XYZ file of C-alpha atoms in Angstrom:
635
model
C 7.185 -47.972 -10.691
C 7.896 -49.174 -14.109
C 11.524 -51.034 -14.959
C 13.477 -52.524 -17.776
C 16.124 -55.168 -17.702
C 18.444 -55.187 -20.451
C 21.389 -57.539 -21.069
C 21.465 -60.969 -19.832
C 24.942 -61.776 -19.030
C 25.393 -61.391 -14.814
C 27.552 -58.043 -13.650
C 31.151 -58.577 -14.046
C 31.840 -55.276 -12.971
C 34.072 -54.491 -9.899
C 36.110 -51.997 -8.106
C 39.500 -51.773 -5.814
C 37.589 -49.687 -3.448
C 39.357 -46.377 -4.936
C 38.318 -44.701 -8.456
C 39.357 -48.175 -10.466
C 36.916 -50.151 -12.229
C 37.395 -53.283 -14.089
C 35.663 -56.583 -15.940
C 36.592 -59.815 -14.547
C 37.808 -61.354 -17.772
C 39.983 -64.273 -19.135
C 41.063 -61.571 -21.539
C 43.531 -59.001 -20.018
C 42.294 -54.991 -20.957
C 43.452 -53.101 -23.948
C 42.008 -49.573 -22.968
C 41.721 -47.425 -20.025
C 38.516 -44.593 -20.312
C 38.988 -41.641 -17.726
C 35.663 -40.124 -16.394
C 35.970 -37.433 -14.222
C 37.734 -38.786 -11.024
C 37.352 -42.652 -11.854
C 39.396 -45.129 -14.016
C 37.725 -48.122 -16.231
C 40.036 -50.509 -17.291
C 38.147 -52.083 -20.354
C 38.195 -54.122 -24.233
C 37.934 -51.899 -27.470
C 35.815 -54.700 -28.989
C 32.788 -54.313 -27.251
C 33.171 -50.542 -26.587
C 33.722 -49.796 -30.276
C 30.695 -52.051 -31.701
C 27.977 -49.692 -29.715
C 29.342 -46.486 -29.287
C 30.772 -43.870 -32.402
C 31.912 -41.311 -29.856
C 34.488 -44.422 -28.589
C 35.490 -45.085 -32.179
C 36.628 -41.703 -32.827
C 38.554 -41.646 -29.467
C 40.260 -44.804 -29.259
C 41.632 -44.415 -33.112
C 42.726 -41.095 -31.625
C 44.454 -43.223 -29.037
C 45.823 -45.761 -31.533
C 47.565 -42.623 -33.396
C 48.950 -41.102 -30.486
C 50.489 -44.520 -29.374
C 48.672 -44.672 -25.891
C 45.938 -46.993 -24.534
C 43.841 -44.086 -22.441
C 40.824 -42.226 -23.393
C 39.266 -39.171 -21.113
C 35.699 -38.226 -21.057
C 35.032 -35.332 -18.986
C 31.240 -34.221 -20.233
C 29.359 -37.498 -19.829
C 25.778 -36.331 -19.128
C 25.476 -38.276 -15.587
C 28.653 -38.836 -14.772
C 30.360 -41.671 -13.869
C 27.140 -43.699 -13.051
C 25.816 -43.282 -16.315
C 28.760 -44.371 -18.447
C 28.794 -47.450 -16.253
C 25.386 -48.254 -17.610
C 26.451 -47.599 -21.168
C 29.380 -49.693 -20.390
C 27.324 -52.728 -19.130
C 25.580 -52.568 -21.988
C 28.345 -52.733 -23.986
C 29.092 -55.758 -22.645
C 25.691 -57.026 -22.257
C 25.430 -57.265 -18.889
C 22.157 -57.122 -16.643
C 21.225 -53.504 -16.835
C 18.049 -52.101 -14.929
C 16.215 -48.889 -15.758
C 14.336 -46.961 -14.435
C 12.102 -43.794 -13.746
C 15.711 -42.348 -11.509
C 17.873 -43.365 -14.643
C 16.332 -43.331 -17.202
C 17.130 -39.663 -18.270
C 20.535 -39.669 -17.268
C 20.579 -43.062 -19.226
C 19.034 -41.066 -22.678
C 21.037 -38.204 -22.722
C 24.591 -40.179 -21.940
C 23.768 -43.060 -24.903
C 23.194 -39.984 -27.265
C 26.674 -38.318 -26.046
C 27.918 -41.628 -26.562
C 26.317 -41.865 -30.506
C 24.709 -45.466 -29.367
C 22.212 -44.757 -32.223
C 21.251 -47.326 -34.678
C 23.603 -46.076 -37.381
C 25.831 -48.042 -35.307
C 24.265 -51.264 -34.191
C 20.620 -52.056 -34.650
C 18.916 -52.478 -31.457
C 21.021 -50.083 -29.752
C 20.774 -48.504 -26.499
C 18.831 -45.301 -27.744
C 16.349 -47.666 -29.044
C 16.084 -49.733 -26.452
C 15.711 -46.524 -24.157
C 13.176 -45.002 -26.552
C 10.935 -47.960 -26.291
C 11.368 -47.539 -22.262
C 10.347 -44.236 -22.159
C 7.325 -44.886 -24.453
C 5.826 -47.838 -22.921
C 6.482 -47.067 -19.255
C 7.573 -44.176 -17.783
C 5.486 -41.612 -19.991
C 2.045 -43.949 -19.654
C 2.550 -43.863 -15.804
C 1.432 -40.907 -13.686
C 4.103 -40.751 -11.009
C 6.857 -42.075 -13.344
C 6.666 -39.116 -15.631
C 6.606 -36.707 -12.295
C 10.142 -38.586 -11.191
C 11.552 -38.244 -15.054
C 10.366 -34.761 -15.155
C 12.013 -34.158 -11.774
C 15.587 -35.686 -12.937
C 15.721 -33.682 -16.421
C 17.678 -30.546 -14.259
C 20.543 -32.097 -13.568
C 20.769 -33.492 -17.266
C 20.610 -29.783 -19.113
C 21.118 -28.775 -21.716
C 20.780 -32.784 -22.936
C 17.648 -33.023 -21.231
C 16.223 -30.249 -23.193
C 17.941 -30.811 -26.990
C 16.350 -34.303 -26.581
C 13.139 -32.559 -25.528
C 12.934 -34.888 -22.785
C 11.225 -32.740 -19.909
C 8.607 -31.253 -22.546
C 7.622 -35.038 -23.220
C 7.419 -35.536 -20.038
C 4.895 -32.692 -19.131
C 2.831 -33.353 -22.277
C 2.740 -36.596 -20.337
C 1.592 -35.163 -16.996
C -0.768 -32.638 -18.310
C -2.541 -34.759 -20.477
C -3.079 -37.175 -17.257
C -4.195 -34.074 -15.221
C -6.360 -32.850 -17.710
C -8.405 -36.097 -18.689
C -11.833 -36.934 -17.243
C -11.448 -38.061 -13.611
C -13.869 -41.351 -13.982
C -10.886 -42.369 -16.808
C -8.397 -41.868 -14.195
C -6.678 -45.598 -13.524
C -3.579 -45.095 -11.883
C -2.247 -44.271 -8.478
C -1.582 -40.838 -7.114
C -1.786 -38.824 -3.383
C -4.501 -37.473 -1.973
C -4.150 -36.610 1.397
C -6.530 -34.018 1.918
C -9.822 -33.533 3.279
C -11.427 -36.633 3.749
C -8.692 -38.925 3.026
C -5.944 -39.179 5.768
C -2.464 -38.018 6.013
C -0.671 -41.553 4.608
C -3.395 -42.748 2.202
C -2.379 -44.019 -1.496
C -5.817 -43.321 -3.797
C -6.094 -45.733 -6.566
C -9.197 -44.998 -8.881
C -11.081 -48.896 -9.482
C -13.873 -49.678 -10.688
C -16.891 -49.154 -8.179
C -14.429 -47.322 -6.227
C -15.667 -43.390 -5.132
C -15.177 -40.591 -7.356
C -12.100 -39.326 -8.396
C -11.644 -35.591 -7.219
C -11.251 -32.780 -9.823
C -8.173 -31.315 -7.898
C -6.645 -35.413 -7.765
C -3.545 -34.248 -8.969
C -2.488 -30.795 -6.662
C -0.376 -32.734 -4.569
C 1.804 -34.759 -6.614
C 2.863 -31.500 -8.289
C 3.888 -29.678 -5.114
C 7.420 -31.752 -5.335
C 8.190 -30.052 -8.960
C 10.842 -27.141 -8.784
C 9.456 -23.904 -9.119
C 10.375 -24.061 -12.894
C 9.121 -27.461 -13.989
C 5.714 -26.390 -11.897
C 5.085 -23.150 -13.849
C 5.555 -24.959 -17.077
C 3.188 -27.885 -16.294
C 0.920 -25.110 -14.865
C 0.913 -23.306 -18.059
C 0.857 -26.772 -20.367
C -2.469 -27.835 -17.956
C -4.125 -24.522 -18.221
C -3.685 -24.419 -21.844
C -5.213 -27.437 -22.225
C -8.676 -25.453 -21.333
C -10.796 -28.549 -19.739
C -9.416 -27.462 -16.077
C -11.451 -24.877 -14.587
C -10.362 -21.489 -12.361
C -11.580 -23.173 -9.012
C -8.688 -26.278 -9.615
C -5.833 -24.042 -10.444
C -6.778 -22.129 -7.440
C -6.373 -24.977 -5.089
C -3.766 -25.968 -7.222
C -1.583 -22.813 -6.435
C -3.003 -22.718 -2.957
C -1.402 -26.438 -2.188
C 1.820 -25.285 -3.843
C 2.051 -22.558 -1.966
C 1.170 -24.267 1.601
C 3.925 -26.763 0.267
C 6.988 -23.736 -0.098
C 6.021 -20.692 1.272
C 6.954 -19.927 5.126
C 4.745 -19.810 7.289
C 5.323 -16.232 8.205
C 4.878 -15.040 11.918
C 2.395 -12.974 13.014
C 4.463 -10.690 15.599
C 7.934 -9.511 14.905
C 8.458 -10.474 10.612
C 9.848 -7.556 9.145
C 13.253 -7.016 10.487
C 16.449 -6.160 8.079
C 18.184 -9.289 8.101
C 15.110 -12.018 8.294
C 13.507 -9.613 5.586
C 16.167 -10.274 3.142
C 16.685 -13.855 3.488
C 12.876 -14.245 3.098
C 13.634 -11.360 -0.380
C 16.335 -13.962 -1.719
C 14.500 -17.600 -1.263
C 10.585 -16.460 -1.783
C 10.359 -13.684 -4.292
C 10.796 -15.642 -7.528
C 8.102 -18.595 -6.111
C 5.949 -15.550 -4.897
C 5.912 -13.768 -8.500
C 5.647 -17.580 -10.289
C 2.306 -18.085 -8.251
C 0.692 -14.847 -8.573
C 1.320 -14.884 -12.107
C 0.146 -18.252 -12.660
C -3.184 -17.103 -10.954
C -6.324 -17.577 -12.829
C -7.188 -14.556 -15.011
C -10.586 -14.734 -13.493
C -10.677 -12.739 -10.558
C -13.944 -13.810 -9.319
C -14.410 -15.216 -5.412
C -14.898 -18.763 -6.662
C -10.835 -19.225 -8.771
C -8.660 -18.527 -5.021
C -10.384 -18.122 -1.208
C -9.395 -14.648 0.405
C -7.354 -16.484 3.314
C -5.025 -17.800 0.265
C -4.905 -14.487 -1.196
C -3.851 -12.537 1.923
C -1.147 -15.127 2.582
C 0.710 -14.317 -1.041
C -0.157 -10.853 -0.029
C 1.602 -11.394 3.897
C 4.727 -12.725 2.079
C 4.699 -10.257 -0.498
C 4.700 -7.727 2.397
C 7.043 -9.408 4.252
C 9.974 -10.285 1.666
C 9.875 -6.297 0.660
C 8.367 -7.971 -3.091
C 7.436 -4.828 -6.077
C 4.543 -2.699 -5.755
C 3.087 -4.103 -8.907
C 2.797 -7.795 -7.629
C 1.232 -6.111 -4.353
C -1.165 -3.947 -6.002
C -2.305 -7.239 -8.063
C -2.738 -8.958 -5.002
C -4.546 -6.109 -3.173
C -7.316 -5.974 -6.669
C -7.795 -9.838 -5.698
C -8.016 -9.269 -1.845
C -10.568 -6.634 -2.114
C -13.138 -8.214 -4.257
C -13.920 -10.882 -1.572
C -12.678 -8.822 1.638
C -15.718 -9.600 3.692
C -14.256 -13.522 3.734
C -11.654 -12.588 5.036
C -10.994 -13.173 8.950
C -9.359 -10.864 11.555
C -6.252 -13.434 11.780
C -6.149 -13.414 8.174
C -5.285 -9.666 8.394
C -2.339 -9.716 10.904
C -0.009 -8.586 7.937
C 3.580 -7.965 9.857
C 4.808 -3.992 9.436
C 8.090 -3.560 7.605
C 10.667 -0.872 8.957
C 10.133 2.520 9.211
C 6.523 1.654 10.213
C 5.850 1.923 14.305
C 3.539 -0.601 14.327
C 3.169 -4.172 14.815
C 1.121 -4.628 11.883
C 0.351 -2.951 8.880
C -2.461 -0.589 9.511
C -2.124 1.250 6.539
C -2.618 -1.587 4.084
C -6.191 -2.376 6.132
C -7.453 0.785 5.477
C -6.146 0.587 1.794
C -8.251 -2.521 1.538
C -11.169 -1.598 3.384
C -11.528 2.359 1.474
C -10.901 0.203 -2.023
C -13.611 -2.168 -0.800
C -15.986 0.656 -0.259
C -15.134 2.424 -3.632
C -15.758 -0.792 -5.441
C -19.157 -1.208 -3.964
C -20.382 2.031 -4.447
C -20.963 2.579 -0.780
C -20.816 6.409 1.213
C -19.971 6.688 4.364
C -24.067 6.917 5.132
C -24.137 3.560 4.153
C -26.125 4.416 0.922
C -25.545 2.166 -2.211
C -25.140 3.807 -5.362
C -26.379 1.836 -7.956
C -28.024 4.828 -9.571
C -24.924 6.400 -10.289
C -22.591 6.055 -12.893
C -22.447 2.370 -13.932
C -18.471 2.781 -15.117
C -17.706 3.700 -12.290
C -18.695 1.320 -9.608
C -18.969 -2.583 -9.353
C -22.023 -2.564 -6.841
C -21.759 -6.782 -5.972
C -21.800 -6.192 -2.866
C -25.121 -6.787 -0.423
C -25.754 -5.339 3.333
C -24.535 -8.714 4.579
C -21.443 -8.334 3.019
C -20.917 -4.969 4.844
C -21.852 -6.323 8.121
C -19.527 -9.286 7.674
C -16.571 -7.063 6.852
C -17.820 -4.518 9.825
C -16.950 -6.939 12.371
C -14.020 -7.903 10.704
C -12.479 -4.505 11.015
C -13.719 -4.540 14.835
C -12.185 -7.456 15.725
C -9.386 -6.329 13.521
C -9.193 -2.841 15.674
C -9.381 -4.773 18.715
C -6.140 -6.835 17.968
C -4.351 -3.620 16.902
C -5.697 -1.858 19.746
C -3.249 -3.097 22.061
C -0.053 -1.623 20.089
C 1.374 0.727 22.393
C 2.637 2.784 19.071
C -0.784 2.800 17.523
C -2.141 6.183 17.213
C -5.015 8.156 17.883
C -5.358 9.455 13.948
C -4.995 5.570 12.710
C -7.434 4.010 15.182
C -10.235 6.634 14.446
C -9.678 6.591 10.794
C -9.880 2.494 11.471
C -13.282 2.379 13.132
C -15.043 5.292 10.718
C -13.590 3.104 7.650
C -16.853 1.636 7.472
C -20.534 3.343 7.517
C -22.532 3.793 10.274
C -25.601 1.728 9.188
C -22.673 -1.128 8.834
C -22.374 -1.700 12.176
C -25.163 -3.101 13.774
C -23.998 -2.943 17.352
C -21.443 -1.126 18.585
C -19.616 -3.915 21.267
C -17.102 -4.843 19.197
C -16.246 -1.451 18.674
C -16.575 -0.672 22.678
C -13.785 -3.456 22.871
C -11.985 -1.711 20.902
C -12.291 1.352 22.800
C -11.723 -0.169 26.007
C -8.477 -1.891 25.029
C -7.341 1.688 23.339
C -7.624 3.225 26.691
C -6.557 0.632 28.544
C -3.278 0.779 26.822
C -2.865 4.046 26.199
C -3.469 5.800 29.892
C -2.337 8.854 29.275
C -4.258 10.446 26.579
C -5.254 13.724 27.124
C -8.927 14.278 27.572
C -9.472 15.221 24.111
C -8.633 12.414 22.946
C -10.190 10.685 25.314
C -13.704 12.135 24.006
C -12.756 12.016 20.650
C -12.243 7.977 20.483
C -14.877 7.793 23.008
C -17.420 10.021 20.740
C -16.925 6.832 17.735
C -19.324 4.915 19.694
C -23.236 4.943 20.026
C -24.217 4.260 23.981
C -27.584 3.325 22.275
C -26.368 0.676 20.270
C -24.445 -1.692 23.111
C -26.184 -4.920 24.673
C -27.025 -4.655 27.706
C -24.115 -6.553 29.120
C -21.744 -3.715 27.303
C -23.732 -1.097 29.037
C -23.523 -2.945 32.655
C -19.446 -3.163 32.223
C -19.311 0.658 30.741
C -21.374 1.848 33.105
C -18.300 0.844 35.972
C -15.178 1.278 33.477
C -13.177 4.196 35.137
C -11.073 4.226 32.024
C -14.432 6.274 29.747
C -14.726 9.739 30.278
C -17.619 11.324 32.720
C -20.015 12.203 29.916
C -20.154 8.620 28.138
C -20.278 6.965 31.472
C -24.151 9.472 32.175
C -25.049 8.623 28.743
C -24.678 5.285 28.985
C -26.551 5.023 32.412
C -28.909 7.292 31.455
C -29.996 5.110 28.506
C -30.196 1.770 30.379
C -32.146 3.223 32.953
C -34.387 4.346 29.833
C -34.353 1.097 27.948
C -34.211 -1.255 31.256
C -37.643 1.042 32.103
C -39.032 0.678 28.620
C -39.206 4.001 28.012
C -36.343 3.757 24.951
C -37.447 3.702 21.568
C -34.035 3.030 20.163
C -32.882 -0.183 22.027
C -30.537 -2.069 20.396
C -30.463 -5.502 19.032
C -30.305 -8.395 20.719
C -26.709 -9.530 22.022
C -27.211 -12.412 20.126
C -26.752 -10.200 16.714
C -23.965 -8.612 18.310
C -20.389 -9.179 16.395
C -17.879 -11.641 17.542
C -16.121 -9.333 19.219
C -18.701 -7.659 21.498
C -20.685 -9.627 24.127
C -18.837 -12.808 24.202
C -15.866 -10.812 24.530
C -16.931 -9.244 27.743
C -18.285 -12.886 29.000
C -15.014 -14.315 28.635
C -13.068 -11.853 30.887
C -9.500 -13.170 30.126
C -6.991 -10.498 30.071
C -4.613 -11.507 27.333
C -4.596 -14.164 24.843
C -3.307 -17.727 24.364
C -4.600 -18.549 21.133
C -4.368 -15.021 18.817
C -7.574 -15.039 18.451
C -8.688 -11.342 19.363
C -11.994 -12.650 21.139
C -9.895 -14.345 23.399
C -7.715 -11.175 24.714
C -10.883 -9.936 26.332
C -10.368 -7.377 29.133
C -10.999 -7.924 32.860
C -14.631 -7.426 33.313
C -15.645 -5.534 36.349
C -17.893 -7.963 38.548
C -21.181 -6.901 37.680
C -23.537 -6.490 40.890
C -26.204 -9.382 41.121
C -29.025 -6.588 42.645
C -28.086 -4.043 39.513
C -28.908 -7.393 37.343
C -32.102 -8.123 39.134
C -33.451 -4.376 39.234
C -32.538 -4.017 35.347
C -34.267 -7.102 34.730
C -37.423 -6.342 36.521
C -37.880 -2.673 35.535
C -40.246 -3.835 32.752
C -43.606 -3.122 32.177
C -46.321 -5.619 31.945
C -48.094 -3.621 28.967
C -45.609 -1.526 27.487
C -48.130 0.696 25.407
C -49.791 2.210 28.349
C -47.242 4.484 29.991
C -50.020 7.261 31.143
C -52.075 7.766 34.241
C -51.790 5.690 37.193
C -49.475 3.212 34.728
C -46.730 5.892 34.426
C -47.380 7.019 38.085
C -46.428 3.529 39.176
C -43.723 2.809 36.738
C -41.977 6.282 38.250
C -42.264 5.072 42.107
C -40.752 1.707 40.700
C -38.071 3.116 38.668
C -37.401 5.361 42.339
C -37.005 2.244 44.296
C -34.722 0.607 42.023
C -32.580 3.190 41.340
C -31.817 3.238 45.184
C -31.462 -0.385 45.225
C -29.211 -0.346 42.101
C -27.275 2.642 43.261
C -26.122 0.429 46.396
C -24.956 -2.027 44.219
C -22.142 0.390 41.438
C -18.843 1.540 41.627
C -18.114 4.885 43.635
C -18.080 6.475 40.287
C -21.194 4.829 38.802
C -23.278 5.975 42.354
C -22.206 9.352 42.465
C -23.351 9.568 38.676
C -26.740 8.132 39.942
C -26.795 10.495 43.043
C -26.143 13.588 41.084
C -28.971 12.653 38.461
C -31.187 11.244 40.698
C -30.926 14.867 43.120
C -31.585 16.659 40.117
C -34.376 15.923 37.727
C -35.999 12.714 36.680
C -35.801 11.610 33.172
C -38.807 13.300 32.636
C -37.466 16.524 33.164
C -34.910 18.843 32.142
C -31.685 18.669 33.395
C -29.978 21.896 34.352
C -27.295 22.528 31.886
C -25.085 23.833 34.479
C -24.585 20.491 35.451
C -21.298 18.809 34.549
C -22.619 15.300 34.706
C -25.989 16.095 32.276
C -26.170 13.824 29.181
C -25.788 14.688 25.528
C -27.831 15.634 22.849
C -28.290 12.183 21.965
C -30.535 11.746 25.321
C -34.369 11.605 24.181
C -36.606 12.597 26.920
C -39.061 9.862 28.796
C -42.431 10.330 28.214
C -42.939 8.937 32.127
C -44.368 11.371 34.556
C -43.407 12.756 37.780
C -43.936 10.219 41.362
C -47.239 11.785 42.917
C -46.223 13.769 46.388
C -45.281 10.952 48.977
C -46.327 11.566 53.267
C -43.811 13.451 55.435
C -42.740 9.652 57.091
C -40.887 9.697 53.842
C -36.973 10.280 53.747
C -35.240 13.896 52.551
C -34.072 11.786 49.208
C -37.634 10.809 48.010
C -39.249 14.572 49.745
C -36.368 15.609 47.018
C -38.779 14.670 44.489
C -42.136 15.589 45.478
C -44.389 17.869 43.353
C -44.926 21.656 45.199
């Protein structure tokens, strides 16, 4: 930090431990100056040979026959006019980047100009400022900081606006120039570490100066903001992370659960709104994904939520959010519900996002991207990864939401068919989803059962979701035949449509099941996994071994054979499943094979979606044979 000494003559100044102050002096004092609460017992000479203000008072004094003087509007106070005082005298005087402004705007409410006495305390001041604290980085930050308490001095002397010329000049100069310390605790430097830019030293960052900013009022930030980004050499990408550290520094750190009541609501409404509607209008005019990250965007959008802020600053948030929504993570999108909403969190907004999302990509609900169409009307940026990204986003996101005991059957469907079909890939994180829904919510009537139920495709669930669906009492009859109907299919390789590999699966789907923790710790959705049902080593072992070693030859003796096998481990596997699950198997397996049709007055037989094997019928087997496998011989 930068400091003048002025004066050379050691303090004389003291004090009777109350609100007097005096010079120890041969010479007795001629003139007492009130300011404020204290008392200075001083000489006219020195006072009237630097100040023109004190000339005009103590002849004042001299008419009205009395020796006192008040001052009551001393910018600074009584600390300040002790400065001016010393000086006066020419005592040791120290200045710095604390004082200095106080220092300024009291010598000019004083008139210690040079029309008085050359070399004066504005001068000497002047040259301060100059020299020091407007050449150094963190100097000008401190001066800049002090200039509130000094108004409306601080201002008529244009003090703060030289100051933030100084700082945005520094912030907006070519980093390998940069020669002075500042703070840079982020990233790869640690939490304590001083920077200073040498020579052979690493690069200086772009974004060097973000954090010694974060201590300016929400004022004096918006206009060094504004002075920087008028300056045009800082690009969209640094004022992004420049607002983002600002608003890490200020903003609460809102909770995810229970955020919108009356009272916490307001308090939030009376400290944050003004910082809120300072950042987001200091936001980079370019919207692009490149100026502020999506997490950073959702957070402004959280508190803007949360503090009850206008429906314009939300809606400019929301046109922000929606361009990069597939960045976006499911944690990111735990927005607290203000009052009268039932829920937790704010569904609504989701599906706001997600249906603007769709409109600005030019996407139907087929999945089918319209970049033929009408050019005006769409913004088609967006690629199939994208959609698949923000697909298991909204899973995961359904899953979390899933659990809210107030959620309701119309907002979780029009949740999961928010995106197109060809958008989700697999369908586990949407079984998850399901699972937790009914899990939650036991009694639904059975309509509603088989409407949630009907979202998802049996076809397109790893073979892991299939084993635990295939015992969940909570699905109704028909998806529990469908899905064993189909892994008997694929696990036979007799399925065309077999789904993707669990590996491709969404975050929320296989590794959900695996984990088999029945709540959360962390908030992560993936780790509120439901209890999985232990799944039965010999159904594991019969799946896996149902396999053919040529899949392309299903005819003749091939498919004869893969029947009896398919037979044998359907009895073996049957052993192995829930009371549910081997009643399913028993009722299909005394009807018809897959082969054949099943009779429709059956109220276990499959849907419409069930394809047909191509697999024919075991050959005739001896009379040694049991009733179960005569069952199924040819006549």
């Amino acid at each position: 930090m930068k400091f003048m000494k002025l004066g050379s003559r050691p303090d004389a100044f003291e004090t009777d431990g109350g609100d007097s102050r005096y010079v120890l002096s041969d010479l007795p004092s001629d003139i007492v100056i009130h300011v404020e609460e204290a008392r200075f017992y001083l000489h006219k000479f020195p006072l009237l040979s630097k100040s023109s203000l004190l000339q005009q008072l103590i002849i004042e004094a001299s008419h009205k026959d009395t020796d006192e003087v008040c001052i009551h509007e001393i910018p600074g106070g009584v600390k300040t006019f002790e400065i001016c005082a010393k000086f006066c005298y020419g005592m040791v005087v120290t200045l710095n980047a604390y004082n200095v402004v106080a220092a300024r705007c009291a010598a000019e409410y004083l008139g210690m100009t040079e029309d008085v006495d050359k070399g004066n305390l504005v001068f000497k001041i002047e040259v301060f400022l100059n020299s020091g604290v407007f050449r150094s980085w963190k100097d000008s930050i401190i001066a800049l900081q002090t200039t509130d308490a000094m108004l409306p001095w601080s201002e008529q002397l244009k003090l703060a606006a030289r100051c933030i010329d100084s700082i945005a000049s520094k912030a907006t100069s070519n980093p390998c120039n940069v020669m002075w310390s500042y703070t840079y605790n982020r990233k790869s430097a640690s939490s304590d570490e001083i920077v200073e830019a040498r020579k052979n030293s690493q690069p200086v960052p772009m974004d060097w100066w973000v954090e010694d900013l974060c201590e300016l009022d929400v004022q004096l930030y918006k206009r060094v903001m504004v002075a920087v980004k008028s300056g045009g050499r800082i690009t969209s990408d640094v004022v992004g992370e420049a607002l983002n550290a600002y608003a890490s520094r200020w903003l609460p750190e809102l909770c995810d659960g229970d955020g919108g009541g009356g009272g916490e609501a307001e308090a939030y409404s009376m400290a944050y709104r003004h910082l809120l509607e300072t950042i987001v209008w200091l936001l980079p005019s370019d919207k692009g994904a490149s100026c502020c990250s999506c997490r950073f965007l959702l957070k402004l959008l959280k508190v803007a939520v949360v503090i009850g802020a206008g429906e314009l600053l939300k809606e400019e948030l929301m046109d922000r959010v929606v361009l990069q929504l597939h960045r976006a993570s499911v944690g990111d999108l735990l927005i607290p519900a203000r009052s009268p909403a039932a829920t937790a969190y704010d569904v609504q907004l989701v599906l706001t996002l997600v249906g603007r999302y769709m409109r600005l990509a030019g996407v139907t609900q087929d999945g089918i991207f319209l970049n033929n169409l009408d050019e005006e009307m769409f913004e088609t940026h967006v690629d199939a990864e994208s959609l698949l990204a923000l697909c298991k986003i909204v899973d995961g996101f359904l899953a979390e939401v899933a659990s809210d005991p107030n959620l309701s059957v119309s907002s979780f469907v029009g949740l999961a068919t928010s995106m197109p079909d060809a958008a989700r890939a697999t369908h586990d994180g949407l079984y998850t989803a399901i699972d937790i829904f009914l899990k939650l919510h036991p009694n639904l009537p059975k309509a509603e059962k088989r409407k949630i139920s009907s979202l998802m495709d049996v076809k397109k669930l790893s073979k892991e979701a299939c084993i635990h669906a295939a015992q969940n009492d909570r699905l109704p009859l028909r998806v529990v035949v469908q899905v064993l109907f189909f892994e008997q299919l694929r696990a036979a390789g007799g399925s065309p449509l077999a789904p993707p590999p669990a590996a491709a699966a969404p975050n929320g789907g296989v590794a959900r099941l695996k984990e088999g923790d029945d709540g959360g710790g962390d908030g992560d959705w993936r780790s509120r996994a439901l209890t999985e049902p232990p799944t039965p080593s010999p159904l594991k072992k019969q799946l896996g071994s149902l396999k053919l070693a040529d899949e392309g030859r299903l005819d003749g003796d091939d498919g004869r054979r893969l029947a009896r096998v398919s037979s044998v481990a359907n009895q073996s596997s049957r052993l192995s499943l829930s009371s549910r699950s081997r009643r399913i198997f028993d009722r299909l397996l005394t009807g018809k094979l897959p082969g054949e049709v099943v009779s429709k007055s059956s109220d276990t037989s499959g849907s419409s979606q069930s394809p047909r094997s191509s697999a024919k019928p075991p050959e005739p087997k001896s009379s040694t044979s049991s009733s179960r496998n005569r069952r199924y011989s040819v006549s």
